[in-house]
PDB file of C-alpha atoms and ligand atoms in Angstrom:
ATOM      1  CA  MET A   8      -0.072  -0.113  -0.006  1.00 64.00           C
ATOM      2  CA  LEU A   9       2.949   2.027   0.826  1.00 71.00           C
ATOM      3  CA  SER A  10       5.470   0.680  -1.470  1.00 78.00           C
ATOM      4  CA  ASN A  11       5.217   4.144  -3.944  1.00 85.00           C
ATOM      5  CA  CYS A  12       7.129   6.213  -1.067  1.00 85.00           C
ATOM      6  CA  LEU A  13       8.847   9.123  -1.278  1.00 87.00           C
ATOM      7  CA  ASN A  14       9.871   9.792   1.886  1.00 85.00           C
ATOM      8  CA  CYS A  15       9.080  13.462   0.925  1.00 89.00           C
ATOM      9  CA  GLY A  16       8.788  14.531   4.779  1.00 87.00           C
ATOM     10  CA  ALA A  17       5.574  16.099   3.288  1.00 91.00           C
ATOM     11  CA  CYS A  18       3.165  14.005   6.052  1.00 89.00           C
ATOM     12  CA  GLN A  19       5.286  14.414   8.587  1.00 86.00           C
ATOM     13  CA  SER A  20       5.593  17.969   8.696  1.00 89.00           C
ATOM     14  CA  VAL A  21       1.893  18.378   8.120  1.00 91.00           C
ATOM     15  CA  CYS A  22       1.361  15.837  10.900  1.00 87.00           C
ATOM     16  CA  PRO A  23       0.545  17.673  14.727  1.00 87.00           C
ATOM     17  CA  VAL A  24       0.796  13.954  16.220  1.00 83.00           C
ATOM     18  CA  HIS A  25       4.316  15.505  15.673  1.00 83.00           C
ATOM     19  CA  ARG A  26       4.395  18.922  15.628  1.00 83.00           C
ATOM     20  CA  LEU A  27       4.020  17.136  19.670  1.00 80.00           C
ATOM     21  CA  GLY A  28       7.520  15.613  19.427  1.00 73.00           C
ATOM     22  CA  GLU A  29       6.342  12.181  18.349  1.00 64.00           C
ATOM     23  CA  ALA A  30       9.824  11.504  16.000  1.00 61.00           C
ATOM     24  CA  SER A  31       8.567  10.833  12.305  1.00 58.00           C
ATOM     25  CA  PHE A  32       5.016  10.181  12.734  1.00 61.00           C
ATOM     26  CA  PRO A  33       2.746   9.561  10.989  1.00 66.00           C
ATOM     27  CA  LEU A  34       6.165   7.967   8.907  1.00 66.00           C
ATOM     28  CA  SER A  35       7.340   5.896  11.730  1.00 59.00           C
ATOM     29  CA  TRP A  36       4.639   3.693  11.885  1.00 60.00           C
ATOM     30  CA  GLN A  37       4.297   3.141   8.077  1.00 60.00           C
ATOM     31  CA  LYS A  38       7.592   1.850   7.530  1.00 59.00           C
ATOM     32  CA  SER A  39       8.242  -0.219  10.977  1.00 59.00           C
ATOM     33  CA  GLY A  40       4.988  -1.468  11.974  1.00 57.00           C
ATOM     34  CA  LEU A  41       3.248  -0.929  14.853  1.00 53.00           C
ATOM     35  CA  LYS A  42       4.235   1.773  16.772  1.00 60.00           C
ATOM     36  CA  PRO A  43       2.739   2.500  20.295  1.00 64.00           C
ATOM     37  CA  GLU A  44       2.181   6.051  18.981  1.00 71.00           C
ATOM     38  CA  VAL A  45       0.201   5.230  15.983  1.00 78.00           C
ATOM     39  CA  TRP A  46      -3.338   5.321  18.549  1.00 81.00           C
ATOM     40  CA  ASN A  47      -2.064   8.916  18.955  1.00 82.00           C
ATOM     41  CA  CYS A  48      -3.294   9.575  15.832  1.00 84.00           C
ATOM     42  CA  THR A  49      -5.743  13.033  15.505  1.00 86.00           C
ATOM     43  CA  ASN A  50      -8.356  11.441  12.695  1.00 87.00           C
ATOM     44  CA  CYS A  51      -7.324  15.012  11.015  1.00 90.00           C
ATOM     45  CA  TRP A  52      -6.271  13.632   7.676  1.00 90.00           C
ATOM     46  CA  LEU A  53      -3.579  15.817   6.623  1.00 92.00           C
ATOM     47  CA  CYS A  54      -1.266  13.139   5.929  1.00 90.00           C
ATOM     48  CA  GLN A  55      -3.055  12.254   3.384  1.00 90.00           C
ATOM     49  CA  GLU A  56      -4.250  14.806   2.358  1.00 93.00           C
ATOM     50  CA  VAL A  57      -0.212  16.385   1.410  1.00 94.00           C
ATOM     51  CA  CYS A  58       0.378  12.895   0.012  1.00 93.00           C
ATOM     52  CA  PRO A  59       1.742  14.035  -3.766  1.00 94.00           C
ATOM     53  CA  GLN A  60       1.944  10.643  -3.642  1.00 92.00           C
ATOM     54  CA  LYS A  61      -1.937  10.233  -3.199  1.00 92.00           C
ATOM     55  CA  LEU A  62      -0.958   6.761  -1.155  1.00 88.00           C
ATOM     56  CA  GLU A  63      -3.840   5.670   1.145  1.00 88.00           C
ATOM     57  CA  LEU A  64      -2.304   6.808   4.387  1.00 84.00           C
ATOM     58  CA  TRP A  65      -4.952   7.197   6.394  1.00 83.00           C
ATOM     59  CA  GLU A  66      -6.784   3.505   5.328  1.00 84.00           C
ATOM     60  CA  ALA A  67      -3.063   1.832   6.925  1.00 81.00           C
ATOM     61  CA  LYS A  68      -3.125   3.339  10.249  1.00 81.00           C
ATOM     62  CA  ALA A  69      -5.812   2.370  10.587  1.00 83.00           C
ATOM     63  CA  MET A  70      -5.901  -1.204   9.111  1.00 82.00           C
ATOM     64  CA  THR A  71      -2.811  -1.610  11.851  1.00 79.00           C
ATOM     65  CA  GLN A  72      -5.103   0.072  14.720  1.00 81.00           C
ATOM     66  CA  ARG A  73      -7.669  -3.092  13.012  1.00 83.00           C
ATOM     67  CA  GLN A  74      -5.243  -5.679  13.479  1.00 81.00           C
ATOM     68  CA  ASN A  75      -3.428  -4.770  16.745  1.00 81.00           C
ATOM     69  CA  THR A  76      -5.454  -4.861  20.897  1.00 85.00           C
ATOM     70  CA  PRO A  77      -4.893  -1.052  21.439  1.00 87.00           C
ATOM     71  CA  PRO A  78      -3.489  -0.275  24.994  1.00 87.00           C
ATOM     72  CA  ALA A  79      -5.504   0.167  27.686  1.00 90.00           C
ATOM     73  CA  GLN A  80      -6.516   3.880  28.426  1.00 87.00           C
ATOM     74  CA  VAL A  81      -7.568   3.816  24.404  1.00 87.00           C
ATOM     75  CA  ALA A  82      -9.124   0.553  24.805  1.00 89.00           C
ATOM     76  CA  LEU A  83     -11.865   2.054  27.729  1.00 90.00           C
ATOM     77  CA  SER A  84     -11.737   6.028  26.222  1.00 88.00           C
ATOM     78  CA  LEU A  85     -13.235   3.560  23.123  1.00 86.00           C
ATOM     79  CA  ALA A  86     -15.600   1.382  25.859  1.00 87.00           C
ATOM     80  CA  SER A  87     -16.494   4.583  26.880  1.00 87.00           C
ATOM     81  CA  LEU A  88     -18.121   6.471  23.268  1.00 85.00           C
ATOM     82  CA  ASN A  89     -19.757   3.175  22.388  1.00 84.00           C
ATOM     83  CA  GLU A  90     -21.597   2.626  25.104  1.00 84.00           C
ATOM     84  CA  ILE A  91     -22.434   6.623  25.913  1.00 83.00           C
ATOM     85  CA  GLY A  92     -20.707   8.562  24.149  1.00 83.00           C
ATOM     86  CA  LEU A  93     -18.500  11.150  25.666  1.00 84.00           C
ATOM     87  CA  SER A  94     -14.859   9.551  25.404  1.00 84.00           C
ATOM     88  CA  LEU A  95     -13.800  10.396  29.431  1.00 83.00           C
ATOM     89  CA  PRO A  96     -15.344   7.695  30.922  1.00 81.00           C
ATOM     90  CA  LEU A  97     -17.699   9.316  33.973  1.00 83.00           C
ATOM     91  CA  THR A  98     -17.055   8.653  37.294  1.00 81.00           C
ATOM     92  CA  ALA A  99     -20.021   8.488  39.981  1.00 78.00           C
ATOM     93  CA  ASN A 100     -18.891  12.093  41.075  1.00 90.00           C
ATOM     94  CA  THR A 101     -18.747  13.823  37.816  1.00 88.00           C
ATOM     95  CA  ASN A 102     -21.677  15.838  38.149  1.00 88.00           C
ATOM     96  CA  GLU A 103     -20.568  16.917  41.624  1.00 91.00           C
ATOM     97  CA  LEU A 104     -17.575  18.182  39.665  1.00 92.00           C
ATOM     98  CA  ARG A 105     -19.544  19.386  36.838  1.00 92.00           C
ATOM     99  CA  GLN A 106     -21.840  21.251  39.435  1.00 93.00           C
ATOM    100  CA  GLY A 107     -18.612  23.303  41.224  1.00 95.00           C
ATOM    101  CA  TYR A 108     -17.396  24.481  38.516  1.00 96.00           C
ATOM    102  CA  GLY A 109     -21.123  25.923  37.093  1.00 97.00           C
ATOM    103  CA  LEU A 110     -21.387  23.081  35.021  1.00 95.00           C
ATOM    104  CA  ASP A 111     -24.502  21.885  33.797  1.00 92.00           C
ATOM    105  CA  PRO A 112     -25.065  17.876  34.642  1.00 88.00           C
ATOM    106  CA  ILE A 113     -23.782  15.848  31.527  1.00 84.00           C
ATOM    107  CA  SER A 114     -26.461  15.349  28.981  1.00 77.00           C
ATOM    108  CA  PHE A 115     -26.242  11.538  27.738  1.00 76.00           C
ATOM    109  CA  ILE A 116     -27.317  10.645  24.263  1.00 77.00           C
ATOM    110  CA  ASN A 117     -29.617   8.543  23.172  1.00 79.00           C
ATOM    111  CA  GLN A 118     -28.963   4.815  22.756  1.00 78.00           C
ATOM    112  CA  THR A 119     -30.537   4.786  19.400  1.00 81.00           C
ATOM    113  CA  VAL A 120     -29.270   7.851  17.973  1.00 80.00           C
ATOM    114  CA  LEU A 121     -25.461   6.968  19.811  1.00 79.00           C
ATOM    115  CA  GLN A 122     -25.396   3.830  17.981  1.00 79.00           C
ATOM    116  CA  SER A 123     -26.348   5.709  14.186  1.00 82.00           C
ATOM    117  CA  LEU A 124     -24.311   7.548  14.439  1.00 77.00           C
ATOM    118  CA  ILE A 125     -21.156   5.542  15.136  1.00 73.00           C
ATOM    119  CA  GLN A 126     -22.454   3.053  12.323  1.00 72.00           C
ATOM    120  CA  THR A 127     -20.532   2.969   9.826  1.00 60.00           C
ATOM    121  CA  LYS A 128     -21.933   0.466   7.489  1.00 57.00           C
TER     122      LYS A 128
HETATM  123  S1  SF4 B 217      -4.431  11.568   9.913  1.00 90.66           S
HETATM  124 FE1  SF4 B 217      -2.929  11.447  11.693  1.00 90.66          FE
HETATM  125  S2  SF4 B 217      -1.273  11.316  11.229  1.00 90.66           S
HETATM  126 FE2  SF4 B 217      -2.215  11.471   9.405  1.00 90.66          FE
HETATM  127  S3  SF4 B 217      -1.617  13.456   9.897  1.00 90.66           S
HETATM  128 FE3  SF4 B 217      -3.364  13.567  11.085  1.00 90.66          FE
HETATM  129  S4  SF4 B 217      -3.142  12.206  12.901  1.00 90.66           S
HETATM  130 FE4  SF4 B 217      -1.312  12.661  11.230  1.00 90.66          FE
HETATM  131  S1  SF4 B 218       3.658  12.048   1.498  1.00 90.66           S
HETATM  132 FE1  SF4 B 218       3.271  10.246   0.762  1.00 90.66          FE
HETATM  133  S2  SF4 B 218       5.493  10.298  -0.312  1.00 90.66           S
HETATM  134 FE2  SF4 B 218       5.491  12.053   1.149  1.00 90.66          FE
HETATM  135  S3  SF4 B 218       6.960  10.617   2.747  1.00 90.66           S
HETATM  136 FE3  SF4 B 218       4.697  11.083   3.119  1.00 90.66          FE
HETATM  137  S4  SF4 B 218       3.273   8.866   2.406  1.00 90.66           S
HETATM  138 FE4  SF4 B 218       5.382   9.383   1.347  1.00 90.66          FE
END
């Protein structure tokens, strides 16, 4: 899939994860297989948009993720997203803390609506 890469570095120059200090991202996981950093991808698609070879970088990343077990914290976020539509799991005192900051309680997304949003096929 990535055999036509020119090593131009355009994908790397626009990647927000690389800017935050992940060396050679996204090229590192493209060239040497799974690295923990692949889970830091923000799904912004910038790498794919700038690639002069029109390589499907996002799809390559997604395939790598699908074929591997995510780290525990990522798995927790995915489970929470699937269950309540929020990437950060709620704790027993979340709404209490929010009240202390003058914020409204968290309102949950209707499960049917949530599943229809998550459904990709
Ligand atoms: S889609 Fe992921 S790898 Fe590509 S530029 Fe965005 S954060 Fe980086
Ligand atoms: S932008 Fe495309 S061709 Fe350039 S280094 Fe990245 S993957 Fe390779």
